[in-house]
Amino acid sequence: MSTKGQVFSTDFILSAFVFVIILNVAYLMWTHAHEQQDQLTAEKVMQQESYYIASLLVRTPGYPPDWTAGNVDILGLADPDHVLQDAKMDELDLMTDDDIRSALGLSSTMNIVINVTNETSTMHVDGRDLVWGTAPVDADTVSTAKRSVLVNATALYQRGTVEVVLWQ
Amino acid sequence: MLIFVMLVFTTFYTFFVNKQVAAQQEQEALMAEYIANQASFEVRMALTQGDGYTRNFTLPQQVMGTDYTVDVSNGLLILDWGDRIVVKNVVVDAVNGNIVQGENRIRNRDGELYVD
């Protein structure tokens, strides 16, 4: 009878193979959990950002207060609080997506849609739709914030909702 | 056999540690972004609301266990933690006083921003 222990046999190769597979599965599960956590945190940050942008748009006149498309530093559409001004939306019409991103302090990787809706669809005022930006396409992360407003247009106040959609 | 087992463990340990460090850095960066967003929002809101605006706000004490500083200069808000930074555009050249970890009060007096 041999007194030597198992050194390298079929049993060993099989058990080593199973061992490596188990470690691999553990690693993949662990990596996936981290990716999920990163995704959740990124969504939280984006949700915060959309909330802040919506607040600036509907609670402030922007900066400078009488801003135009050519000199805007911070975008704001309301004067007073929660009343959107037609003149400011006219200026917003003249701004590109990059201009809007810049005036909202967004990075170039972030995209935005600003949509003023009534209960069912985008509001149509003075011959134009109140929507700006680029709609989400193949987005990894999307975040939406909504605020109720009055729209001051054609000398008549209309109830609406500002919907800010951030995506990347 | 022992060498084989140690080799496998060492390889996986290296993978795990590298991944753990990367995940930690990613979480820190997102947390710093979160704090910088909050601070820059408060500055922007104070600027756009104009004279007479006052508001209290609270920033987290740390970025995942690391102290940080917030500086506003030349239109930028810079959050610095460890050897990394997050930069946000806030338009104002400077605020009077410092934005700190914890409790802050921001005021707009005649277009000038004060933090205490």
PDB file of C-alpha atoms in Angstrom:
ATOM      1  CA  MET A   1       0.000   0.000   0.000  1.00  0.00           C
ATOM      2  CA  SER A   2       1.301   3.429  -0.975  1.00  0.00           C
ATOM      3  CA  THR A   3       2.123   5.796   1.873  1.00  0.00           C
ATOM      4  CA  LYS A   4       2.116   8.890  -0.371  1.00  0.00           C
ATOM      5  CA  GLY A   5      -0.769  11.405  -0.182  1.00  0.00           C
ATOM      6  CA  GLN A   6      -2.697  12.794  -3.095  1.00  0.00           C
ATOM      7  CA  VAL A   7      -0.521  15.274  -4.948  1.00  0.00           C
ATOM      8  CA  PHE A   8      -1.851  15.651  -8.428  1.00  0.00           C
ATOM      9  CA  SER A   9      -4.675  13.496  -9.528  1.00  0.00           C
ATOM     10  CA  THR A  10      -7.980  13.711 -11.355  1.00  0.00           C
ATOM     11  CA  ASP A  11      -9.689  14.396  -8.007  1.00  0.00           C
ATOM     12  CA  PHE A  12      -7.401  17.302  -7.344  1.00  0.00           C
ATOM     13  CA  ILE A  13      -7.824  18.814 -10.803  1.00  0.00           C
ATOM     14  CA  LEU A  14     -11.593  18.527 -10.486  1.00  0.00           C
ATOM     15  CA  SER A  15     -11.703  20.064  -7.019  1.00  0.00           C
ATOM     16  CA  ALA A  16      -9.353  22.884  -8.067  1.00  0.00           C
ATOM     17  CA  PHE A  17     -11.564  23.575 -11.064  1.00  0.00           C
ATOM     18  CA  VAL A  18     -14.685  23.762  -8.875  1.00  0.00           C
ATOM     19  CA  PHE A  19     -12.826  25.971  -6.401  1.00  0.00           C
ATOM     20  CA  VAL A  20     -11.798  28.456  -9.096  1.00  0.00           C
ATOM     21  CA  ILE A  21     -15.327  28.487 -10.527  1.00  0.00           C
ATOM     22  CA  ILE A  22     -16.754  29.307  -7.077  1.00  0.00           C
ATOM     23  CA  LEU A  23     -14.255  32.141  -6.604  1.00  0.00           C
ATOM     24  CA  ASN A  24     -15.100  33.477 -10.055  1.00  0.00           C
ATOM     25  CA  VAL A  25     -18.811  33.445  -9.362  1.00  0.00           C
ATOM     26  CA  ALA A  26     -18.235  35.198  -6.033  1.00  0.00           C
ATOM     27  CA  TYR A  27     -16.123  37.846  -7.761  1.00  0.00           C
ATOM     28  CA  LEU A  28     -18.718  38.439 -10.481  1.00  0.00           C
ATOM     29  CA  MET A  29     -21.544  38.711  -7.933  1.00  0.00           C
ATOM     30  CA  TRP A  30     -19.523  41.093  -5.825  1.00  0.00           C
ATOM     31  CA  THR A  31     -18.664  43.243  -8.868  1.00  0.00           C
ATOM     32  CA  HIS A  32     -22.299  43.304  -9.936  1.00  0.00           C
ATOM     33  CA  ALA A  33     -23.354  44.447  -6.459  1.00  0.00           C
ATOM     34  CA  HIS A  34     -20.870  47.324  -6.621  1.00  0.00           C
ATOM     35  CA  GLU A  35     -22.079  48.346 -10.070  1.00  0.00           C
ATOM     36  CA  GLN A  36     -25.654  48.368  -8.800  1.00  0.00           C
ATOM     37  CA  GLN A  37     -24.619  50.527  -5.867  1.00  0.00           C
ATOM     38  CA  ASP A  38     -22.806  52.985  -8.165  1.00  0.00           C
ATOM     39  CA  GLN A  39     -25.839  53.142 -10.429  1.00  0.00           C
ATOM     40  CA  LEU A  40     -28.145  53.874  -7.485  1.00  0.00           C
ATOM     41  CA  THR A  41     -25.860  56.621  -6.193  1.00  0.00           C
ATOM     42  CA  ALA A  42     -25.534  58.136  -9.676  1.00  0.00           C
ATOM     43  CA  GLU A  43     -29.331  58.170  -9.973  1.00  0.00           C
ATOM     44  CA  LYS A  44     -29.566  59.851  -6.582  1.00  0.00           C
ATOM     45  CA  VAL A  45     -27.118  62.568  -7.676  1.00  0.00           C
ATOM     46  CA  MET A  46     -28.998  63.086 -10.930  1.00  0.00           C
ATOM     47  CA  GLN A  47     -32.336  63.249  -9.105  1.00  0.00           C
ATOM     48  CA  GLN A  48     -30.892  65.907  -6.826  1.00  0.00           C
ATOM     49  CA  GLU A  49     -29.619  67.864  -9.834  1.00  0.00           C
ATOM     50  CA  SER A  50     -32.978  67.759 -11.643  1.00  0.00           C
ATOM     51  CA  TYR A  51     -34.713  68.921  -8.474  1.00  0.00           C
ATOM     52  CA  TYR A  52     -32.312  71.870  -8.126  1.00  0.00           C
ATOM     53  CA  ILE A  53     -32.685  72.852 -11.789  1.00  0.00           C
ATOM     54  CA  ALA A  54     -36.473  72.740 -11.565  1.00  0.00           C
ATOM     55  CA  SER A  55     -36.278  74.933  -8.453  1.00  0.00           C
ATOM     56  CA  LEU A  56     -34.066  77.503 -10.164  1.00  0.00           C
ATOM     57  CA  LEU A  57     -36.317  77.586 -13.236  1.00  0.00           C
ATOM     58  CA  VAL A  58     -39.622  78.090 -11.421  1.00  0.00           C
ATOM     59  CA  ARG A  59     -38.522  80.061  -8.365  1.00  0.00           C
ATOM     60  CA  THR A  60     -36.107  82.612  -9.824  1.00  0.00           C
ATOM     61  CA  PRO A  61     -35.926  85.097 -12.698  1.00  0.00           C
ATOM     62  CA  GLY A  62     -32.408  83.900 -13.508  1.00  0.00           C
ATOM     63  CA  TYR A  63     -29.262  85.960 -13.524  1.00  0.00           C
ATOM     64  CA  PRO A  64     -29.040  88.714 -14.530  1.00  0.00           C
ATOM     65  CA  PRO A  65     -32.745  89.173 -13.759  1.00  0.00           C
ATOM     66  CA  ASP A  66     -33.419  90.682 -17.186  1.00  0.00           C
ATOM     67  CA  TRP A  67     -31.256  88.153 -18.993  1.00  0.00           C
ATOM     68  CA  THR A  68     -31.316  87.557 -22.706  1.00  0.00           C
ATOM     69  CA  ALA A  69     -30.043  84.621 -24.744  1.00  0.00           C
ATOM     70  CA  GLY A  70     -26.829  86.567 -25.296  1.00  0.00           C
ATOM     71  CA  ASN A  71     -25.932  87.372 -21.692  1.00  0.00           C
ATOM     72  CA  VAL A  72     -27.570  84.738 -19.471  1.00  0.00           C
ATOM     73  CA  ASP A  73     -25.458  83.417 -16.602  1.00  0.00           C
ATOM     74  CA  ILE A  74     -28.089  81.426 -14.689  1.00  0.00           C
ATOM     75  CA  LEU A  75     -31.324  80.294 -16.252  1.00  0.00           C
ATOM     76  CA  GLY A  76     -34.554  81.149 -14.465  1.00  0.00           C
ATOM     77  CA  LEU A  77     -38.019  81.618 -15.989  1.00  0.00           C
ATOM     78  CA  ALA A  78     -40.170  82.872 -13.125  1.00  0.00           C
ATOM     79  CA  ASP A  79     -41.005  86.349 -11.965  1.00  0.00           C
ATOM     80  CA  PRO A  80     -42.559  86.287  -9.449  1.00  0.00           C
ATOM     81  CA  ASP A  81     -42.077  82.867  -7.907  1.00  0.00           C
ATOM     82  CA  HIS A  82     -43.784  80.077  -9.908  1.00  0.00           C
ATOM     83  CA  VAL A  83     -45.076  82.387 -12.657  1.00  0.00           C
ATOM     84  CA  LEU A  84     -43.297  81.725 -15.956  1.00  0.00           C
ATOM     85  CA  GLN A  85     -42.704  84.784 -18.096  1.00  0.00           C
ATOM     86  CA  ASP A  86     -43.371  84.685 -21.818  1.00  0.00           C
ATOM     87  CA  ALA A  87     -40.460  87.033 -22.555  1.00  0.00           C
ATOM     88  CA  LYS A  88     -37.987  84.701 -20.850  1.00  0.00           C
ATOM     89  CA  MET A  89     -39.336  81.714 -22.764  1.00  0.00           C
ATOM     90  CA  ASP A  90     -38.903  83.730 -25.979  1.00  0.00           C
ATOM     91  CA  GLU A  91     -35.224  84.130 -25.064  1.00  0.00           C
ATOM     92  CA  LEU A  92     -34.974  80.445 -24.207  1.00  0.00           C
ATOM     93  CA  ASP A  93     -36.173  79.690 -27.756  1.00  0.00           C
ATOM     94  CA  LEU A  94     -33.024  81.392 -29.039  1.00  0.00           C
ATOM     95  CA  MET A  95     -30.649  79.256 -26.974  1.00  0.00           C
ATOM     96  CA  THR A  96     -28.932  76.087 -28.141  1.00  0.00           C
ATOM     97  CA  ASP A  97     -28.726  72.939 -26.024  1.00  0.00           C
ATOM     98  CA  ASP A  98     -25.144  73.851 -25.126  1.00  0.00           C
ATOM     99  CA  ASP A  99     -26.255  77.336 -24.056  1.00  0.00           C
ATOM    100  CA  ILE A 100     -28.939  75.822 -21.836  1.00  0.00           C
ATOM    101  CA  ARG A 101     -26.495  73.323 -20.325  1.00  0.00           C
ATOM    102  CA  SER A 102     -24.025  76.088 -19.605  1.00  0.00           C
ATOM    103  CA  ALA A 103     -26.628  78.383 -18.031  1.00  0.00           C
ATOM    104  CA  LEU A 104     -27.729  75.547 -15.762  1.00  0.00           C
ATOM    105  CA  GLY A 105     -24.207  74.526 -14.777  1.00  0.00           C
ATOM    106  CA  LEU A 106     -24.550  71.065 -16.327  1.00  0.00           C
ATOM    107  CA  SER A 107     -21.635  69.040 -17.623  1.00  0.00           C
ATOM    108  CA  SER A 108     -21.394  68.377 -21.349  1.00  0.00           C
ATOM    109  CA  THR A 109     -22.251  64.691 -20.810  1.00  0.00           C
ATOM    110  CA  MET A 110     -25.634  65.556 -19.340  1.00  0.00           C
ATOM    111  CA  ASN A 111     -28.686  66.182 -21.520  1.00  0.00           C
ATOM    112  CA  ILE A 112     -31.828  68.015 -20.561  1.00  0.00           C
ATOM    113  CA  VAL A 113     -35.412  68.478 -21.636  1.00  0.00           C
ATOM    114  CA  ILE A 114     -37.507  71.316 -20.199  1.00  0.00           C
ATOM    115  CA  ASN A 115     -41.151  70.648 -20.923  1.00  0.00           C
ATOM    116  CA  VAL A 116     -44.076  72.804 -19.813  1.00  0.00           C
ATOM    117  CA  THR A 117     -47.194  70.685 -19.842  1.00  0.00           C
ATOM    118  CA  ASN A 118     -50.853  71.005 -19.037  1.00  0.00           C
ATOM    119  CA  GLU A 119     -52.631  67.935 -17.696  1.00  0.00           C
ATOM    120  CA  THR A 120     -52.226  65.967 -20.897  1.00  0.00           C
ATOM    121  CA  SER A 121     -49.491  67.294 -23.168  1.00  0.00           C
ATOM    122  CA  THR A 122     -46.931  69.983 -23.920  1.00  0.00           C
ATOM    123  CA  MET A 123     -48.477  73.437 -23.699  1.00  0.00           C
ATOM    124  CA  HIS A 124     -48.844  75.358 -26.925  1.00  0.00           C
ATOM    125  CA  VAL A 125     -48.677  79.117 -26.403  1.00  0.00           C
ATOM    126  CA  ASP A 126     -48.418  81.923 -28.930  1.00  0.00           C
ATOM    127  CA  GLY A 127     -47.859  79.538 -31.809  1.00  0.00           C
ATOM    128  CA  ARG A 128     -45.109  77.495 -30.216  1.00  0.00           C
ATOM    129  CA  ASP A 129     -44.672  74.413 -28.056  1.00  0.00           C
ATOM    130  CA  LEU A 130     -43.171  75.077 -24.632  1.00  0.00           C
ATOM    131  CA  VAL A 131     -40.464  72.438 -24.809  1.00  0.00           C
ATOM    132  CA  TRP A 132     -36.688  72.819 -25.056  1.00  0.00           C
ATOM    133  CA  GLY A 133     -33.734  70.458 -25.206  1.00  0.00           C
ATOM    134  CA  THR A 134     -33.281  66.972 -26.618  1.00  0.00           C
ATOM    135  CA  ALA A 135     -35.541  64.041 -25.775  1.00  0.00           C
ATOM    136  CA  PRO A 136     -33.838  60.954 -24.268  1.00  0.00           C
ATOM    137  CA  VAL A 137     -32.324  58.496 -26.737  1.00  0.00           C
ATOM    138  CA  ASP A 138     -30.714  55.243 -25.506  1.00  0.00           C
ATOM    139  CA  ALA A 139     -30.338  56.798 -22.052  1.00  0.00           C
ATOM    140  CA  ASP A 140     -28.583  54.909 -19.252  1.00  0.00           C
ATOM    141  CA  THR A 141     -29.975  57.106 -16.505  1.00  0.00           C
ATOM    142  CA  VAL A 142     -33.021  59.362 -16.573  1.00  0.00           C
ATOM    143  CA  SER A 143     -34.277  61.616 -13.821  1.00  0.00           C
ATOM    144  CA  THR A 144     -37.386  63.787 -13.770  1.00  0.00           C
ATOM    145  CA  ALA A 145     -38.509  66.630 -11.509  1.00  0.00           C
ATOM    146  CA  LYS A 146     -41.869  68.397 -11.794  1.00  0.00           C
ATOM    147  CA  ARG A 147     -43.110  71.709 -10.463  1.00  0.00           C
ATOM    148  CA  SER A 148     -46.517  73.345 -10.742  1.00  0.00           C
ATOM    149  CA  VAL A 149     -46.525  76.822 -12.262  1.00  0.00           C
ATOM    150  CA  LEU A 150     -48.625  79.511 -13.841  1.00  0.00           C
ATOM    151  CA  VAL A 151     -47.712  80.472 -17.392  1.00  0.00           C
ATOM    152  CA  ASN A 152     -48.031  84.161 -18.140  1.00  0.00           C
ATOM    153  CA  ALA A 153     -48.788  84.281 -21.828  1.00  0.00           C
ATOM    154  CA  THR A 154     -51.214  86.183 -24.037  1.00  0.00           C
ATOM    155  CA  ALA A 155     -52.297  88.244 -21.030  1.00  0.00           C
ATOM    156  CA  LEU A 156     -53.869  85.134 -19.541  1.00  0.00           C
ATOM    157  CA  TYR A 157     -52.514  82.935 -16.781  1.00  0.00           C
ATOM    158  CA  GLN A 158     -52.666  79.218 -17.483  1.00  0.00           C
ATOM    159  CA  ARG A 159     -51.918  76.400 -15.066  1.00  0.00           C
ATOM    160  CA  GLY A 160     -49.097  74.129 -16.071  1.00  0.00           C
ATOM    161  CA  THR A 161     -46.289  71.878 -14.891  1.00  0.00           C
ATOM    162  CA  VAL A 162     -42.606  72.346 -15.563  1.00  0.00           C
ATOM    163  CA  GLU A 163     -41.020  68.965 -16.157  1.00  0.00           C
ATOM    164  CA  VAL A 164     -37.230  68.803 -16.083  1.00  0.00           C
ATOM    165  CA  VAL A 165     -35.793  65.600 -17.526  1.00  0.00           C
ATOM    166  CA  LEU A 166     -32.086  64.955 -17.118  1.00  0.00           C
ATOM    167  CA  TRP A 167     -30.524  62.037 -18.960  1.00  0.00           C
ATOM    168  CA  GLN A 168     -27.203  60.606 -20.003  1.00  0.00           C
TER     169      GLN A 168
ATOM    170  CA  MET B   1      -0.597  21.951  -4.543  1.00  0.00           C
ATOM    171  CA  LEU B   2       0.042  24.566  -1.861  1.00  0.00           C
ATOM    172  CA  ILE B   3       1.661  26.813  -4.432  1.00  0.00           C
ATOM    173  CA  PHE B   4      -1.336  26.442  -6.711  1.00  0.00           C
ATOM    174  CA  VAL B   5      -3.807  27.341  -3.948  1.00  0.00           C
ATOM    175  CA  MET B   6      -1.726  30.342  -2.888  1.00  0.00           C
ATOM    176  CA  LEU B   7      -1.471  31.497  -6.482  1.00  0.00           C
ATOM    177  CA  VAL B   8      -5.234  31.321  -6.908  1.00  0.00           C
ATOM    178  CA  PHE B   9      -5.854  33.152  -3.629  1.00  0.00           C
ATOM    179  CA  THR B  10      -3.290  35.832  -4.419  1.00  0.00           C
ATOM    180  CA  THR B  11      -4.763  36.434  -7.856  1.00  0.00           C
ATOM    181  CA  PHE B  12      -8.307  36.741  -6.578  1.00  0.00           C
ATOM    182  CA  TYR B  13      -7.255  38.823  -3.607  1.00  0.00           C
ATOM    183  CA  THR B  14      -5.558  41.287  -5.976  1.00  0.00           C
ATOM    184  CA  PHE B  15      -8.677  41.466  -8.131  1.00  0.00           C
ATOM    185  CA  PHE B  16     -10.909  42.026  -5.101  1.00  0.00           C
ATOM    186  CA  VAL B  17      -8.685  44.711  -3.603  1.00  0.00           C
ATOM    187  CA  ASN B  18      -8.352  46.592  -6.895  1.00  0.00           C
ATOM    188  CA  LYS B  19     -12.080  46.448  -7.442  1.00  0.00           C
ATOM    189  CA  GLN B  20     -12.754  47.542  -3.870  1.00  0.00           C
ATOM    190  CA  VAL B  21     -10.473  50.570  -4.255  1.00  0.00           C
ATOM    191  CA  ALA B  22     -12.093  51.542  -7.570  1.00  0.00           C
ATOM    192  CA  ALA B  23     -15.585  51.145  -6.096  1.00  0.00           C
ATOM    193  CA  GLN B  24     -14.638  53.230  -3.070  1.00  0.00           C
ATOM    194  CA  GLN B  25     -13.251  56.000  -5.280  1.00  0.00           C
ATOM    195  CA  GLU B  26     -16.369  55.974  -7.444  1.00  0.00           C
ATOM    196  CA  GLN B  27     -18.628  56.267  -4.408  1.00  0.00           C
ATOM    197  CA  GLU B  28     -16.494  59.084  -3.014  1.00  0.00           C
ATOM    198  CA  ALA B  29     -16.635  60.956  -6.322  1.00  0.00           C
ATOM    199  CA  LEU B  30     -20.424  60.642  -6.465  1.00  0.00           C
ATOM    200  CA  MET B  31     -20.771  61.772  -2.846  1.00  0.00           C
ATOM    201  CA  ALA B  32     -18.500  64.763  -3.523  1.00  0.00           C
ATOM    202  CA  GLU B  33     -20.592  65.578  -6.591  1.00  0.00           C
ATOM    203  CA  TYR B  34     -23.704  65.420  -4.415  1.00  0.00           C
ATOM    204  CA  ILE B  35     -22.258  67.877  -1.889  1.00  0.00           C
ATOM    205  CA  ALA B  36     -20.910  70.209  -4.596  1.00  0.00           C
ATOM    206  CA  ASN B  37     -24.331  70.221  -6.282  1.00  0.00           C
ATOM    207  CA  GLN B  38     -25.960  71.237  -3.031  1.00  0.00           C
ATOM    208  CA  ALA B  39     -23.444  73.994  -2.290  1.00  0.00           C
ATOM    209  CA  SER B  40     -23.555  75.395  -5.840  1.00  0.00           C
ATOM    210  CA  PHE B  41     -27.365  75.321  -5.813  1.00  0.00           C
ATOM    211  CA  GLU B  42     -27.412  77.375  -2.610  1.00  0.00           C
ATOM    212  CA  VAL B  43     -25.017  79.941  -4.101  1.00  0.00           C
ATOM    213  CA  ARG B  44     -26.945  80.146  -7.379  1.00  0.00           C
ATOM    214  CA  MET B  45     -30.262  80.447  -5.587  1.00  0.00           C
ATOM    215  CA  ALA B  46     -28.935  83.209  -3.322  1.00  0.00           C
ATOM    216  CA  LEU B  47     -27.594  85.106  -6.323  1.00  0.00           C
ATOM    217  CA  THR B  48     -30.747  84.842  -8.419  1.00  0.00           C
ATOM    218  CA  GLN B  49     -33.168  85.613  -5.566  1.00  0.00           C
ATOM    219  CA  GLY B  50     -31.482  88.963  -5.018  1.00  0.00           C
ATOM    220  CA  ASP B  51     -31.191  91.385  -2.136  1.00  0.00           C
ATOM    221  CA  GLY B  52     -32.720  90.273   1.172  1.00  0.00           C
ATOM    222  CA  TYR B  53     -32.520  86.549   0.554  1.00  0.00           C
ATOM    223  CA  THR B  54     -31.416  84.456   3.537  1.00  0.00           C
ATOM    224  CA  ARG B  55     -31.351  80.714   3.924  1.00  0.00           C
ATOM    225  CA  ASN B  56     -29.830  78.143   6.256  1.00  0.00           C
ATOM    226  CA  PHE B  57     -28.477  74.927   4.829  1.00  0.00           C
ATOM    227  CA  THR B  58     -26.469  71.994   6.110  1.00  0.00           C
ATOM    228  CA  LEU B  59     -23.690  70.199   4.268  1.00  0.00           C
ATOM    229  CA  PRO B  60     -22.495  66.704   5.219  1.00  0.00           C
ATOM    230  CA  GLN B  61     -19.547  66.565   7.599  1.00  0.00           C
ATOM    231  CA  GLN B  62     -17.348  64.421   5.386  1.00  0.00           C
ATOM    232  CA  VAL B  63     -17.029  62.798   1.986  1.00  0.00           C
ATOM    233  CA  MET B  64     -17.217  59.162   3.087  1.00  0.00           C
ATOM    234  CA  GLY B  65     -14.907  59.667   6.028  1.00  0.00           C
ATOM    235  CA  THR B  66     -12.662  62.301   4.429  1.00  0.00           C
ATOM    236  CA  ASP B  67     -12.730  65.986   5.361  1.00  0.00           C
ATOM    237  CA  TYR B  68     -13.316  68.459   2.558  1.00  0.00           C
ATOM    238  CA  THR B  69     -13.186  72.182   1.856  1.00  0.00           C
ATOM    239  CA  VAL B  70     -15.371  74.364  -0.362  1.00  0.00           C
ATOM    240  CA  ASP B  71     -13.927  77.410  -2.050  1.00  0.00           C
ATOM    241  CA  VAL B  72     -15.640  79.918  -4.342  1.00  0.00           C
ATOM    242  CA  SER B  73     -13.453  81.942  -6.656  1.00  0.00           C
ATOM    243  CA  ASN B  74     -13.507  83.230 -10.214  1.00  0.00           C
ATOM    244  CA  GLY B  75     -17.029  82.010 -10.830  1.00  0.00           C
ATOM    245  CA  LEU B  76     -16.265  78.459  -9.752  1.00  0.00           C
ATOM    246  CA  LEU B  77     -17.111  76.445  -6.677  1.00  0.00           C
ATOM    247  CA  ILE B  78     -14.348  73.960  -5.920  1.00  0.00           C
ATOM    248  CA  LEU B  79     -14.877  71.093  -3.509  1.00  0.00           C
ATOM    249  CA  ASP B  80     -11.543  69.624  -2.480  1.00  0.00           C
ATOM    250  CA  TRP B  81     -11.197  66.329  -0.615  1.00  0.00           C
ATOM    251  CA  GLY B  82      -8.047  64.285  -0.282  1.00  0.00           C
ATOM    252  CA  ASP B  83      -6.190  64.952  -3.501  1.00  0.00           C
ATOM    253  CA  ARG B  84      -9.295  65.200  -5.646  1.00  0.00           C
ATOM    254  CA  ILE B  85     -11.666  68.025  -6.594  1.00  0.00           C
ATOM    255  CA  VAL B  86     -15.125  68.639  -8.017  1.00  0.00           C
ATOM    256  CA  VAL B  87     -15.742  71.928  -9.833  1.00  0.00           C
ATOM    257  CA  LYS B  88     -19.099  73.643 -10.393  1.00  0.00           C
ATOM    258  CA  ASN B  89     -19.905  76.865 -12.214  1.00  0.00           C
ATOM    259  CA  VAL B  90     -21.600  79.313  -9.831  1.00  0.00           C
ATOM    260  CA  VAL B  91     -21.097  82.617 -11.711  1.00  0.00           C
ATOM    261  CA  VAL B  92     -20.202  84.688  -8.618  1.00  0.00           C
ATOM    262  CA  ASP B  93     -16.533  85.655  -8.284  1.00  0.00           C
ATOM    263  CA  ALA B  94     -16.505  85.165  -4.541  1.00  0.00           C
ATOM    264  CA  VAL B  95     -18.619  84.897  -1.424  1.00  0.00           C
ATOM    265  CA  ASN B  96     -17.841  86.736   1.790  1.00  0.00           C
ATOM    266  CA  GLY B  97     -17.061  84.090   4.374  1.00  0.00           C
ATOM    267  CA  ASN B  98     -16.540  80.376   3.975  1.00  0.00           C
ATOM    268  CA  ILE B  99     -18.875  77.552   3.109  1.00  0.00           C
ATOM    269  CA  VAL B 100     -18.105  74.875   5.675  1.00  0.00           C
ATOM    270  CA  GLN B 101     -19.042  71.341   6.627  1.00  0.00           C
ATOM    271  CA  GLY B 102     -22.237  71.376   8.698  1.00  0.00           C
ATOM    272  CA  GLU B 103     -24.409  74.432   9.296  1.00  0.00           C
ATOM    273  CA  ASN B 104     -24.235  77.451   6.955  1.00  0.00           C
ATOM    274  CA  ARG B 105     -26.324  80.566   6.456  1.00  0.00           C
ATOM    275  CA  ILE B 106     -26.173  82.344   3.105  1.00  0.00           C
ATOM    276  CA  ARG B 107     -27.408  85.885   2.577  1.00  0.00           C
ATOM    277  CA  ASN B 108     -27.692  88.269  -0.343  1.00  0.00           C
ATOM    278  CA  ARG B 109     -27.122  91.906   0.581  1.00  0.00           C
ATOM    279  CA  ASP B 110     -27.230  94.323  -2.360  1.00  0.00           C
ATOM    280  CA  GLY B 111     -26.034  91.603  -4.705  1.00  0.00           C
ATOM    281  CA  GLU B 112     -23.119  90.561  -2.475  1.00  0.00           C
ATOM    282  CA  LEU B 113     -23.229  87.057  -1.014  1.00  0.00           C
ATOM    283  CA  TYR B 114     -22.324  86.397   2.617  1.00  0.00           C
ATOM    284  CA  VAL B 115     -21.902  83.036   4.290  1.00  0.00           C
ATOM    285  CA  ASP B 116     -21.572  82.500   8.022  1.00  0.00           C
TER     286      ASP B 116
END
